[in-house]
C-alpha cells in the first residue's frame, strides 16, 4: 500500500503541490511582511501583491516535497514487506518523516520568498533557491531519515527491539 501511495504521490503531485501552496501562502506573508495571494490550481504563490515588486513562486514538480516523501514511502513499504519491524512503528516513522519533509519544504519556500523580497529576483532568488534551498532540503532529509530509524528501531518495553510477529516458544 505504501509503495502504491508513493507512485500515486509522484503521478498526481499537482494536488499535493496545490496543498503546499495553500499552506505556504500565509507563511510567506509572515516571512516577507507582504500581502500574499495563492493560486492553488497552478501551485503559485504571489507576494508583494499590489506593489511594483510583486513576485511569484511556483511550486514545480521538481521542487515539491513529494519528491522527497515518495522515497520514504517506498522505503517504508520495503521495510514492512521484507523487514522484521513492527508495522505500527514503520507507519509512525514514515508519518513523522513525511511531516518533517513537508515542514522543511515550507521553510525552504519561505526562505526563497524572503530572499527574493529583500534582494530581488536576480540576487535573492538565485542563491536562495539553488544553494540555501538545497542545503535546507538536504538537512531536512538527514533529520527525517534519523527520526524515521529512531522510531522504527526504538527498543520495546523491556529494552529490546520488538519483533514484527511474536511467536510462541519452541
Coordinates of C-alpha atoms in Angstrom, one line a residue, residues 12-157:
X12 CA -0.6 13.1 -9.1
X13 CA 1.7 15.5 -7.4
X14 CA -0.2 18.5 -8.8
X15 CA -2.8 18.2 -6.0
X16 CA 0.0 17.9 -3.4
X17 CA 1.7 21.0 -4.8
X18 CA -1.6 22.8 -4.5
X19 CA -1.8 21.9 -0.8
X20 CA 1.8 23.1 -0.4
X21 CA 0.9 26.4 -2.0
X22 CA -2.1 26.9 0.2
X23 CA -0.1 26.2 3.4
X24 CA 2.9 28.3 2.2
X25 CA 0.9 31.4 1.4
X26 CA 0.3 32.6 4.9
X27 CA 3.8 31.6 6.0
X28 CA 5.3 33.6 3.1
X29 CA 3.1 36.5 4.1
X30 CA 4.6 36.4 7.6
X31 CA 8.1 35.9 6.3
X32 CA 8.0 38.7 3.9
X33 CA 5.6 41.0 5.7
X34 CA 3.7 41.5 2.5
X35 CA 0.3 40.8 1.0
X36 CA 0.1 37.3 -0.5
X37 CA -2.3 35.7 -2.9
X38 CA -2.3 32.0 -3.7
X39 CA -3.5 30.3 -6.9
X40 CA -3.7 26.7 -5.9
X41 CA -4.7 25.3 -9.3
X42 CA -1.2 26.0 -10.6
X43 CA 0.6 25.9 -7.2
X44 CA 1.5 29.6 -7.5
X45 CA 2.1 32.0 -4.6
X46 CA 2.3 35.7 -5.2
X47 CA 3.8 38.0 -2.7
X48 CA 4.3 41.8 -2.5
X49 CA 0.9 41.8 -4.2
X50 CA -0.3 45.2 -5.5
X51 CA 3.2 46.7 -5.4
X52 CA 5.8 47.3 -8.1
X53 CA 7.9 44.5 -6.5
X54 CA 5.2 41.7 -6.9
X55 CA 6.8 38.3 -7.5
X56 CA 5.5 34.8 -7.7
X57 CA 6.8 31.4 -6.7
X58 CA 5.5 28.4 -8.5
X59 CA 6.0 25.0 -6.8
X60 CA 7.0 22.8 -9.7
X61 CA 7.1 19.0 -9.9
X62 CA 10.9 19.2 -9.2
X63 CA 10.5 21.4 -6.1
X64 CA 7.7 19.8 -4.3
X65 CA 8.1 17.9 -1.0
X66 CA 6.5 14.9 -2.8
X67 CA 9.9 14.1 -4.5
X68 CA 11.5 13.5 -1.1
X69 CA 8.4 12.0 0.6
X70 CA 7.9 9.3 -2.0
X71 CA 11.2 7.6 -1.4
X72 CA 10.3 7.4 2.3
X73 CA 7.0 5.7 1.4
X74 CA 8.9 3.3 -0.9
X75 CA 11.5 2.5 1.8
X76 CA 8.8 2.0 4.4
X77 CA 6.9 -0.3 2.1
X78 CA 10.1 -2.3 1.6
X79 CA 10.7 -2.5 5.3
X80 CA 7.2 -3.7 6.0
X81 CA 7.4 -6.3 3.2
X82 CA 10.9 -7.6 3.9
X83 CA 11.9 -6.3 7.4
X84 CA 11.3 -7.5 10.9
X85 CA 9.9 -4.3 12.4
X86 CA 6.5 -3.6 13.8
X87 CA 4.2 -2.2 11.1
X88 CA 2.8 0.4 13.6
X89 CA 6.3 1.7 14.1
X90 CA 7.1 1.9 10.4
X91 CA 3.9 3.7 9.7
X92 CA 4.5 6.1 12.6
X93 CA 8.1 6.7 11.4
X94 CA 7.0 7.4 7.8
X95 CA 4.3 9.7 9.0
X96 CA 6.7 11.8 11.2
X97 CA 9.3 11.8 8.4
X98 CA 6.7 13.0 5.9
X99 CA 5.6 15.8 8.3
X100 CA 9.3 16.8 8.7
X101 CA 9.9 16.9 5.0
X102 CA 6.7 18.8 4.3
X103 CA 7.6 21.4 7.0
X104 CA 11.2 21.7 5.7
X105 CA 9.9 22.4 2.2
X106 CA 7.6 25.1 3.6
X107 CA 10.6 26.6 5.4
X108 CA 12.5 26.5 2.1
X109 CA 9.7 28.3 0.3
X110 CA 9.6 31.0 2.9
X111 CA 13.4 31.5 2.7
X112 CA 13.3 31.8 -1.1
X113 CA 10.4 34.2 -0.9
X114 CA 12.2 36.3 1.8
X115 CA 15.4 36.4 -0.1
X116 CA 13.6 37.4 -3.3
X117 CA 11.6 40.0 -1.4
X118 CA 14.7 41.5 0.2
X119 CA 17.3 41.3 -2.5
X120 CA 15.3 40.9 -5.7
X121 CA 14.9 38.2 -8.3
X122 CA 18.4 38.3 -9.7
X123 CA 20.4 38.4 -6.4
X124 CA 17.9 36.9 -3.9
X125 CA 16.1 34.1 -5.8
X126 CA 19.1 32.5 -7.4
X127 CA 21.3 31.8 -4.4
X128 CA 18.3 31.1 -2.1
X129 CA 16.7 28.6 -4.5
X130 CA 19.8 26.7 -5.6
X131 CA 22.2 26.9 -2.7
X132 CA 20.3 27.7 0.5
X133 CA 17.2 25.8 -0.5
X134 CA 19.3 22.7 -1.4
X135 CA 21.0 22.9 2.0
X136 CA 17.7 23.2 3.8
X137 CA 16.3 20.2 1.9
X138 CA 19.4 18.1 2.5
X139 CA 19.5 18.9 6.2
X140 CA 15.8 18.1 6.5
X141 CA 16.2 14.8 4.7
X142 CA 19.0 13.8 7.1
X143 CA 16.9 14.7 10.1
X144 CA 13.9 12.8 8.6
X145 CA 16.0 9.7 8.0
X146 CA 17.4 9.8 11.5
X147 CA 14.0 10.3 13.1
X148 CA 12.4 7.6 10.9
X149 CA 15.0 5.0 12.0
X150 CA 14.9 6.0 15.7
X151 CA 11.1 5.5 15.7
X152 CA 11.2 2.2 13.7
X153 CA 14.1 0.7 15.7
X154 CA 13.4 2.0 19.2
X155 CA 13.6 -0.6 21.9
X156 CA 10.4 -2.1 23.3
X157 CA 9.2 -2.0 26.8

